[in-house]
Coordinates of C-alpha atoms and ligand atoms in Angstrom, one line a residue:
M1 CA 92.7 -8.8 16.3
G2 CA 94.2 -5.9 14.3
S3 CA 97.7 -4.4 13.7
G4 CA 98.0 -0.9 15.2
G5 CA 99.2 0.8 18.2
R6 CA 95.9 0.1 20.1
E7 CA 96.3 -3.5 19.4
H8 CA 99.8 -3.6 20.5
A9 CA 98.8 -1.8 23.8
L10 CA 95.9 -4.4 24.4
A11 CA 98.2 -7.4 23.7
W12 CA 100.8 -6.1 25.9
R13 CA 98.3 -5.6 28.8
L14 CA 96.5 -8.8 28.2
V15 CA 99.6 -11.0 28.5
Q16 CA 100.3 -9.4 31.9
S17 CA 97.4 -11.4 33.2
G18 CA 98.7 -14.7 34.8
G19 CA 98.8 -17.7 32.5
V20 CA 97.7 -15.9 29.2
K21 CA 99.3 -16.9 26.0
A22 CA 98.2 -14.6 23.0
Y23 CA 97.9 -14.9 19.3
A24 CA 97.4 -11.8 17.1
A25 CA 95.8 -11.6 13.7
P26 CA 97.7 -10.2 11.8
G27 CA 99.6 -8.2 14.5
N28 CA 102.8 -6.2 13.9
P29 CA 106.6 -6.5 14.9
G30 CA 105.8 -4.9 18.2
I31 CA 103.0 -7.3 18.9
A32 CA 105.2 -10.1 17.9
S33 CA 107.3 -9.5 21.0
V34 CA 104.1 -10.5 23.2
A35 CA 102.1 -12.8 21.0
T36 CA 102.3 -15.2 18.1
C37 CA 101.3 -13.3 14.9
L38 CA 99.1 -15.3 12.4
P39 CA 98.9 -14.0 8.9
V40 CA 95.0 -13.7 8.6
A41 CA 93.1 -10.5 8.0
P42 CA 90.8 -9.5 10.9
T43 CA 87.9 -9.2 8.4
D44 CA 88.0 -13.0 7.4
A45 CA 85.6 -14.1 10.3
T46 CA 84.9 -17.6 9.0
A47 CA 88.8 -18.4 8.9
L48 CA 89.5 -16.7 12.2
A49 CA 86.7 -18.7 14.0
S50 CA 88.1 -22.0 12.7
I51 CA 91.6 -21.0 13.8
A52 CA 90.2 -19.8 17.2
A53 CA 88.3 -23.1 17.7
D54 CA 91.6 -25.2 16.5
L55 CA 93.7 -23.2 19.1
R56 CA 91.0 -23.5 21.7
I57 CA 91.1 -19.6 22.3
D58 CA 89.2 -18.6 25.4
L59 CA 88.8 -15.0 24.6
T60 CA 89.0 -13.0 21.4
V61 CA 89.5 -9.3 21.7
V62 CA 88.8 -7.1 18.6
G63 CA 90.7 -4.0 18.0
P64 CA 89.1 -2.2 14.9
E65 CA 85.5 -1.5 14.1
A66 CA 85.3 -2.9 10.5
P67 CA 85.3 -6.7 11.6
L68 CA 82.7 -6.0 14.3
A69 CA 80.4 -4.1 12.0
A70 CA 80.8 -7.0 9.5
G71 CA 79.4 -9.5 12.1
L72 CA 82.7 -11.1 13.5
A73 CA 81.1 -11.4 16.9
D74 CA 78.0 -13.1 15.5
V75 CA 80.0 -15.6 13.7
F76 CA 82.1 -16.5 16.7
A77 CA 79.1 -16.6 19.0
A78 CA 77.4 -19.0 16.7
R79 CA 80.4 -21.4 17.1
G80 CA 80.4 -21.0 20.9
L81 CA 83.5 -18.8 20.9
R82 CA 83.8 -15.9 23.5
V83 CA 84.4 -12.5 21.9
F84 CA 84.9 -9.1 23.6
G85 CA 83.1 -6.9 21.1
P86 CA 79.6 -6.1 20.1
T87 CA 77.5 -7.9 17.5
A88 CA 76.8 -6.4 14.1
A89 CA 73.4 -5.2 15.2
A90 CA 74.9 -3.3 18.4
A91 CA 78.1 -2.2 16.4
Q92 CA 75.7 0.1 14.4
I93 CA 76.2 2.6 17.1
E94 CA 79.4 3.3 15.3
A95 CA 78.7 1.9 11.7
S96 CA 75.7 4.2 11.2
K97 CA 75.7 7.8 12.3
V98 CA 72.0 8.0 11.4
F99 CA 71.3 5.0 13.7
A100 CA 73.4 6.5 16.6
K101 CA 71.8 10.0 16.4
S102 CA 68.3 8.6 16.3
L103 CA 69.1 6.3 19.2
M104 CA 70.3 9.3 21.2
R105 CA 67.1 11.2 20.2
R106 CA 65.0 8.3 21.4
W107 CA 66.8 8.0 24.7
Q108 CA 67.3 11.6 25.4
I109 CA 71.1 11.6 25.2
P110 CA 72.4 15.1 24.8
T111 CA 73.9 15.6 21.3
A112 CA 74.1 18.2 18.6
D113 CA 70.8 19.0 16.9
F114 CA 70.7 17.3 13.5
E115 CA 68.8 16.4 10.4
V116 CA 69.2 13.2 8.1
F117 CA 69.2 13.6 4.3
D118 CA 68.9 10.7 1.7
G119 CA 69.5 13.0 -1.4
A120 CA 71.9 15.9 -2.3
E121 CA 69.1 18.2 -3.4
E122 CA 67.4 18.3 0.0
A123 CA 70.7 18.5 1.9
L124 CA 71.9 21.6 -0.3
A125 CA 68.5 23.3 0.3
Y126 CA 68.8 22.8 4.0
L127 CA 72.3 24.3 3.9
R128 CA 70.9 27.4 2.4
R129 CA 68.4 27.8 5.1
A130 CA 70.7 26.9 7.9
R131 CA 72.3 29.5 10.2
G132 CA 75.8 29.3 11.6
P133 CA 78.5 26.7 11.0
V134 CA 77.4 23.0 10.5
V135 CA 79.1 19.7 10.6
V136 CA 78.5 17.3 7.7
K137 CA 78.8 13.5 8.4
A138 CA 78.6 10.6 6.2
D139 CA 76.2 7.9 7.6
G140 CA 78.6 4.9 7.2
L141 CA 82.2 4.0 8.1
A142 CA 84.7 6.1 6.4
A143 CA 87.9 5.5 8.5
G144 CA 87.4 8.7 10.5
K145 CA 87.5 10.7 7.3
G146 CA 83.7 11.0 6.8
V147 CA 83.2 14.2 8.9
V148 CA 83.6 17.9 7.7
V149 CA 83.4 20.7 10.2
A150 CA 82.3 23.5 7.8
H151 CA 82.9 26.9 8.6
T152 CA 81.3 28.4 5.5
V153 CA 78.2 27.5 3.4
D154 CA 80.7 26.8 0.6
E155 CA 82.5 24.2 2.6
A156 CA 79.4 22.6 3.6
E157 CA 78.2 22.4 0.0
T158 CA 81.4 20.8 -1.1
A159 CA 81.2 18.2 1.7
V160 CA 77.7 17.3 0.7
A161 CA 78.7 17.0 -3.0
D162 CA 81.8 15.0 -2.2
L163 CA 79.8 12.6 -0.1
M164 CA 76.6 12.2 -1.9
V165 CA 77.3 13.1 -5.5
R166 CA 81.0 12.3 -6.0
R167 CA 80.8 9.4 -3.4
V168 CA 84.4 9.8 -2.3
H169 CA 83.7 7.4 0.6
G170 CA 81.5 5.1 -1.6
P171 CA 78.2 3.9 -0.2
A172 CA 79.1 5.5 3.2
G173 CA 77.9 8.8 1.8
A174 CA 74.5 7.6 0.5
R175 CA 73.0 9.3 3.5
V176 CA 74.3 12.2 5.5
V177 CA 73.7 13.8 8.8
I178 CA 74.0 17.5 9.0
E179 CA 74.2 18.8 12.6
E180 CA 74.9 22.0 14.6
C181 CA 78.6 22.7 15.3
L182 CA 79.3 22.5 19.0
Q183 CA 81.9 24.5 20.9
G184 CA 83.9 23.2 23.8
E185 CA 86.6 20.9 24.8
E186 CA 86.7 17.1 23.7
A187 CA 87.1 14.1 25.8
S188 CA 86.8 10.3 25.1
V189 CA 85.0 8.4 27.7
L190 CA 85.1 4.7 27.3
A191 CA 83.3 2.1 29.4
L192 CA 83.2 -1.7 29.7
V193 CA 79.6 -2.7 28.9
C194 CA 77.5 -5.8 29.2
G195 CA 73.7 -5.2 28.5
E196 CA 72.6 -2.5 30.9
R197 CA 75.7 -2.7 33.1
V198 CA 78.3 0.0 32.4
W199 CA 81.8 0.4 34.2
P200 CA 83.6 3.5 32.9
L201 CA 87.4 3.7 32.4
V202 CA 89.4 6.6 33.2
P203 CA 88.6 9.6 30.8
A204 CA 91.1 10.2 28.0
R205 CA 91.6 13.0 25.3
D206 CA 93.0 12.5 21.9
Y207 CA 94.5 15.1 19.5
K208 CA 93.0 14.7 16.1
R209 CA 94.5 17.5 14.2
A210 CA 97.9 17.0 12.4
G211 CA 99.5 20.2 13.6
D212 CA 100.4 22.0 16.9
G213 CA 97.7 24.1 18.4
D214 CA 95.0 21.9 16.7
C215 CA 95.8 23.2 13.2
G216 CA 95.8 21.2 10.0
S217 CA 93.8 18.2 8.8
N218 CA 91.9 15.6 10.9
T219 CA 94.0 12.4 11.4
G220 CA 93.4 9.1 13.1
G221 CA 94.9 10.7 16.2
M222 CA 98.4 12.3 16.9
G223 CA 98.4 11.9 20.5
A224 CA 96.5 11.2 23.7
I225 CA 96.3 11.9 27.4
A226 CA 94.7 10.3 30.4
P227 CA 93.2 11.2 32.8
A228 CA 91.6 14.1 30.7
P229 CA 91.2 17.1 32.9
M230 CA 88.4 18.3 30.5
A231 CA 86.1 15.6 32.0
D232 CA 86.5 16.8 35.6
G233 CA 83.2 17.5 37.1
V234 CA 81.2 15.9 34.4
H235 CA 82.4 12.4 34.4
Q236 CA 79.3 11.2 36.4
Q237 CA 77.0 12.8 33.9
I238 CA 78.8 11.2 31.2
A239 CA 78.5 7.8 32.8
E240 CA 74.9 8.3 33.2
M241 CA 74.5 9.0 29.4
L242 CA 76.4 5.7 28.7
E243 CA 74.0 3.8 31.1
R244 CA 71.0 5.4 29.3
V245 CA 72.3 4.5 26.0
A246 CA 73.2 0.8 27.1
A247 CA 69.7 0.4 28.6
G248 CA 68.1 1.8 25.3
M249 CA 70.1 -0.7 23.3
V250 CA 68.9 -3.6 25.5
R251 CA 65.2 -2.3 25.1
E252 CA 65.6 -2.2 21.4
G253 CA 66.8 -5.7 21.1
R254 CA 70.5 -4.9 20.5
P255 CA 72.3 -5.6 23.8
Y256 CA 75.8 -4.3 23.8
A257 CA 78.8 -6.1 25.0
G258 CA 82.5 -5.0 24.8
V259 CA 84.0 -1.5 25.2
L260 CA 81.7 1.4 24.3
Y261 CA 83.5 4.8 23.4
A262 CA 81.7 8.1 23.7
G263 CA 83.3 11.0 22.0
I264 CA 82.1 14.0 24.1
M265 CA 82.1 17.8 23.7
V266 CA 82.0 19.5 27.0
T267 CA 80.0 22.5 26.1
A268 CA 78.7 25.5 28.2
D269 CA 75.4 23.6 28.3
G270 CA 77.1 20.4 29.7
P271 CA 78.5 17.4 27.9
K272 CA 77.1 16.3 24.6
V273 CA 77.9 13.2 22.7
L274 CA 79.7 13.8 19.2
E275 CA 79.8 10.0 18.3
F276 CA 80.0 6.5 19.7
N277 CA 82.5 4.0 18.7
C278 CA 82.1 0.2 19.3
R279 CA 85.8 -0.4 20.2
F280 CA 88.9 1.0 22.0
G281 CA 90.2 4.4 20.7
D282 CA 93.4 4.7 19.0
P283 CA 95.5 6.3 20.6
E284 CA 93.3 6.5 23.6
A285 CA 93.9 2.7 24.5
Q286 CA 97.7 3.5 24.6
V287 CA 97.2 5.9 27.5
I288 CA 94.3 4.2 29.2
L289 CA 95.6 0.6 29.5
P290 CA 99.1 1.6 31.2
L291 CA 97.2 3.3 34.0
L292 CA 94.9 0.2 34.6
E293 CA 96.2 -1.9 37.5
G294 CA 95.5 -5.5 37.8
D295 CA 94.2 -8.1 35.4
L296 CA 92.7 -6.8 32.1
T297 CA 91.9 -10.3 30.8
G298 CA 90.0 -11.0 33.9
A299 CA 88.1 -7.6 33.7
M300 CA 87.0 -8.4 30.2
L301 CA 85.9 -11.9 31.1
D302 CA 84.0 -10.5 34.2
T303 CA 82.4 -7.9 31.9
L304 CA 81.0 -10.6 29.4
E305 CA 79.5 -12.5 32.5
A306 CA 77.9 -9.1 33.7
R307 CA 80.0 -9.3 36.8
R308 CA 81.5 -6.0 38.2
P309 CA 85.2 -6.1 36.9
S310 CA 87.9 -5.0 39.1
L311 CA 89.1 -1.6 37.6
R312 CA 91.9 0.0 39.8
W313 CA 93.8 3.0 38.3
R314 CA 97.3 4.1 39.0
D315 CA 97.4 7.6 40.7
A316 CA 99.4 8.7 37.7
A317 CA 98.9 10.2 34.2
A318 CA 100.0 9.1 30.8
A319 CA 100.7 11.0 27.5
C320 CA 101.2 9.5 24.1
V321 CA 103.0 11.0 21.2
V322 CA 102.4 9.6 17.8
L323 CA 105.3 9.4 15.4
A324 CA 103.9 9.6 11.9
S325 CA 105.3 9.4 8.3
G326 CA 106.0 12.8 6.6
G327 CA 103.0 13.8 4.6
Y328 CA 100.4 11.8 6.9
P329 CA 97.3 12.2 6.8
G330 CA 98.0 12.8 3.0
S331 CA 100.4 10.7 0.9
Y332 CA 103.6 9.4 2.5
H333 CA 106.6 7.2 1.8
T334 CA 107.0 3.8 3.7
G335 CA 110.1 1.5 3.9
C336 CA 112.3 4.1 6.0
V337 CA 114.6 2.5 8.5
I338 CA 113.7 3.3 12.2
N339 CA 116.5 4.0 14.6
G340 CA 116.8 4.5 18.3
L341 CA 114.3 1.9 19.5
A342 CA 116.8 -0.3 21.4
S343 CA 116.9 1.8 24.6
P344 CA 113.6 3.5 25.6
P345 CA 114.0 5.6 28.8
A346 CA 112.5 4.4 32.0
D347 CA 108.9 5.2 32.4
A348 CA 108.2 5.4 28.6
L349 CA 106.6 2.6 26.6
V350 CA 106.8 2.2 22.8
F351 CA 104.0 0.8 21.0
H352 CA 104.2 -0.1 17.4
A353 CA 101.5 1.0 14.8
G354 CA 102.7 0.9 11.1
T355 CA 106.0 -0.9 11.3
A356 CA 107.4 -3.9 9.4
T357 CA 110.7 -5.7 9.3
R358 CA 113.1 -5.9 6.3
D359 CA 116.4 -7.8 6.5
G360 CA 116.2 -7.7 10.2
Q361 CA 115.7 -3.9 10.3
L362 CA 112.6 -2.2 11.6
I363 CA 111.1 0.0 8.9
T364 CA 108.1 2.3 8.5
A365 CA 104.9 0.8 7.0
G366 CA 102.1 3.0 7.6
G367 CA 101.0 6.7 8.3
R368 CA 101.1 6.4 12.1
V369 CA 104.3 4.5 12.9
L370 CA 105.0 4.5 16.5
N371 CA 103.3 5.7 19.7
V372 CA 105.7 6.8 22.6
V373 CA 103.8 6.9 26.0
G374 CA 105.3 8.5 29.0
L375 CA 104.0 7.9 32.5
G376 CA 104.5 10.0 35.6
P377 CA 102.8 11.3 38.8
T378 CA 101.7 14.4 36.9
L379 CA 100.8 15.1 33.3
D380 CA 103.8 17.4 33.0
Q381 CA 106.0 14.6 34.0
A382 CA 104.3 12.2 31.8
R383 CA 104.6 14.6 28.9
E384 CA 108.3 15.2 29.5
R385 CA 109.1 11.4 29.6
A386 CA 107.2 10.8 26.4
Y387 CA 109.2 13.5 24.7
A388 CA 112.4 12.2 26.2
G389 CA 111.5 8.9 24.5
V390 CA 110.6 10.5 21.1
S391 CA 114.1 12.4 21.2
R392 CA 115.8 9.0 20.8
I393 CA 113.9 7.8 17.8
T394 CA 114.6 8.9 14.2
F395 CA 113.4 7.9 10.7
D396 CA 113.3 9.9 7.5
G397 CA 110.4 12.3 7.4
M398 CA 109.4 11.6 11.0
Q399 CA 106.7 14.1 12.1
Y400 CA 104.9 14.6 15.5
R401 CA 103.1 17.2 17.5
T402 CA 105.1 18.9 20.1
D403 CA 102.1 20.0 22.2
I404 CA 100.6 16.7 23.5
G405 CA 99.6 17.2 27.2
G406 CA 100.5 21.0 27.0
R407 CA 98.1 23.7 27.8
S408 CA 95.3 23.9 25.4
Q409 CA 94.5 27.2 23.7
A410 CA 91.0 27.1 25.5
T411 CA 92.8 26.9 28.8
D412 CA 95.0 30.0 27.8
R413 CA 91.8 31.9 27.0
R414 CA 90.4 31.1 30.3
T415 CA 93.5 32.3 31.9
A416 CA 93.4 35.4 30.0
V417 CA 89.9 36.2 31.0
L418 CA 90.8 35.6 34.8
V419 CA 93.8 37.9 34.3
S420 CA 91.8 40.7 32.9
E421 CA 89.1 40.4 35.5
E422 CA 91.8 40.6 38.1
A423 CA 93.3 43.5 36.4
Q424 CA 89.9 45.3 36.4
S425 CA 89.3 44.6 40.2
H426 CA 92.8 46.1 40.8
A427 CA 91.8 49.2 38.7
Ligands
LIG1 P1 83.0 12.1 14.8 O1 83.6 11.1 14.0 O2 81.6 12.2 14.7 O3 83.4 12.1 16.3 O4 83.8 13.4 14.4 C1 85.0 13.6 14.2 C2 85.6 15.1 14.9 O5 84.8 16.1 14.3 C3 85.1 15.1 16.2 O6 86.2 14.5 17.2 C4 85.1 16.6 16.5 O7 86.4 17.2 16.6 C5 84.5 17.0 15.2 N1 83.1 17.1 15.3 C6 82.0 16.0 15.1 N2 80.8 16.6 15.4 C7 81.0 17.9 15.7 C8 79.9 18.8 16.1 N3 78.7 18.6 16.1 N4 80.5 20.0 16.5 C9 81.8 20.3 16.5 N5 82.8 19.4 16.1 C10 82.4 18.2 15.7
LIG2 N1 91.0 8.4 18.5 C1 89.8 8.4 17.8 C2 89.3 7.0 17.5 O1 89.8 6.0 17.9 O2 88.2 6.9 16.9

């Protein structure tokens, strides 16, 4: 279920399992090459359950969070249909930041210090007392736009007023979390989960800012890499955090099933959880799934039976570059003709996100349009192959980041410190 690049990667990988025939609701032109697309919105759970029953679907895989938060897995389960994705009660881990933060507090999962506010007055009073930069978060789902990293008190006050008074994200802003701003490098660690059992996938990293060097506005994600070097050395600690949270959810009567995504900040005090998501990341799925060897459908079915899935990883790296419409994440045009997709280079994959067809031509139909994924023995080679693929594709206004998988500024800073220490020891 779904229509983005994540769902194209999922569908592409699921049909590689022997004997799988796939349907997508609603899908996109890329997904149409591997699955039969059905024109039904992923939020219409009742209609979808009837279709799944009629088609005798063995396994339903849900891409986005909204249908899960709205209870699609519950509706399917009530009709005896198997779903890879959590119930509405368990999806609260993404749908309510207040729930997620208090869950972490109850089960001692390292996270940023925080307070919850139900009214703008108290939130603003708190900001006047707070020291240092803070992050203001809407409690509810806001399509990734409900988080403001505020560098000044002014910015934080504006964020509170936008969320709680002007209600720019509607009821999602009725409550807010204000938390300490963490410093470090981010990683996305996803795991297959059934009840207390947790099987982590290869760690990934996404690039959330629109511009090179992590400048500009937050987006849904402008690229991703896997494996993520920033998780080296702390992967086991993060896996234990996921195990604690899964066990906590069982104890609290909301057992989790599906893929659980932890957004992590690797700080000087160790890894801390920024957020949980109740689904695969987009574009993290586009780099994780091509590195998985073997049978994804079987791995999901095993997970749902609480049997250890067979997860073998290619000894390789993947880099994904998102091609976006000019102006994204602000306003942008759609309907531009896309050229150059006929001949992707070897070792590159193209997943469709916001595309459509018009008179037999492929056109743009969203903010994030295409995902070009390069695979190679090293991250450098994966990146080169991704950008070689990008260079063949054109559409009016096309924009993308040129530094996906390149050296981060943090790495440059560390190198600079090492160099100056070396310079001193020679002096
Ligand atoms: P979230 O939706 O909670 O993951 O927040 C979106 C993005 O905001 C994260 O990926 C981080 O880049 C940033 N962010 C969220 N919380 C914090 C925090 N406590 N400190 C620093 N950055 C944060
Ligand atoms: N790439 C971030 C997310 O899927 O939430």
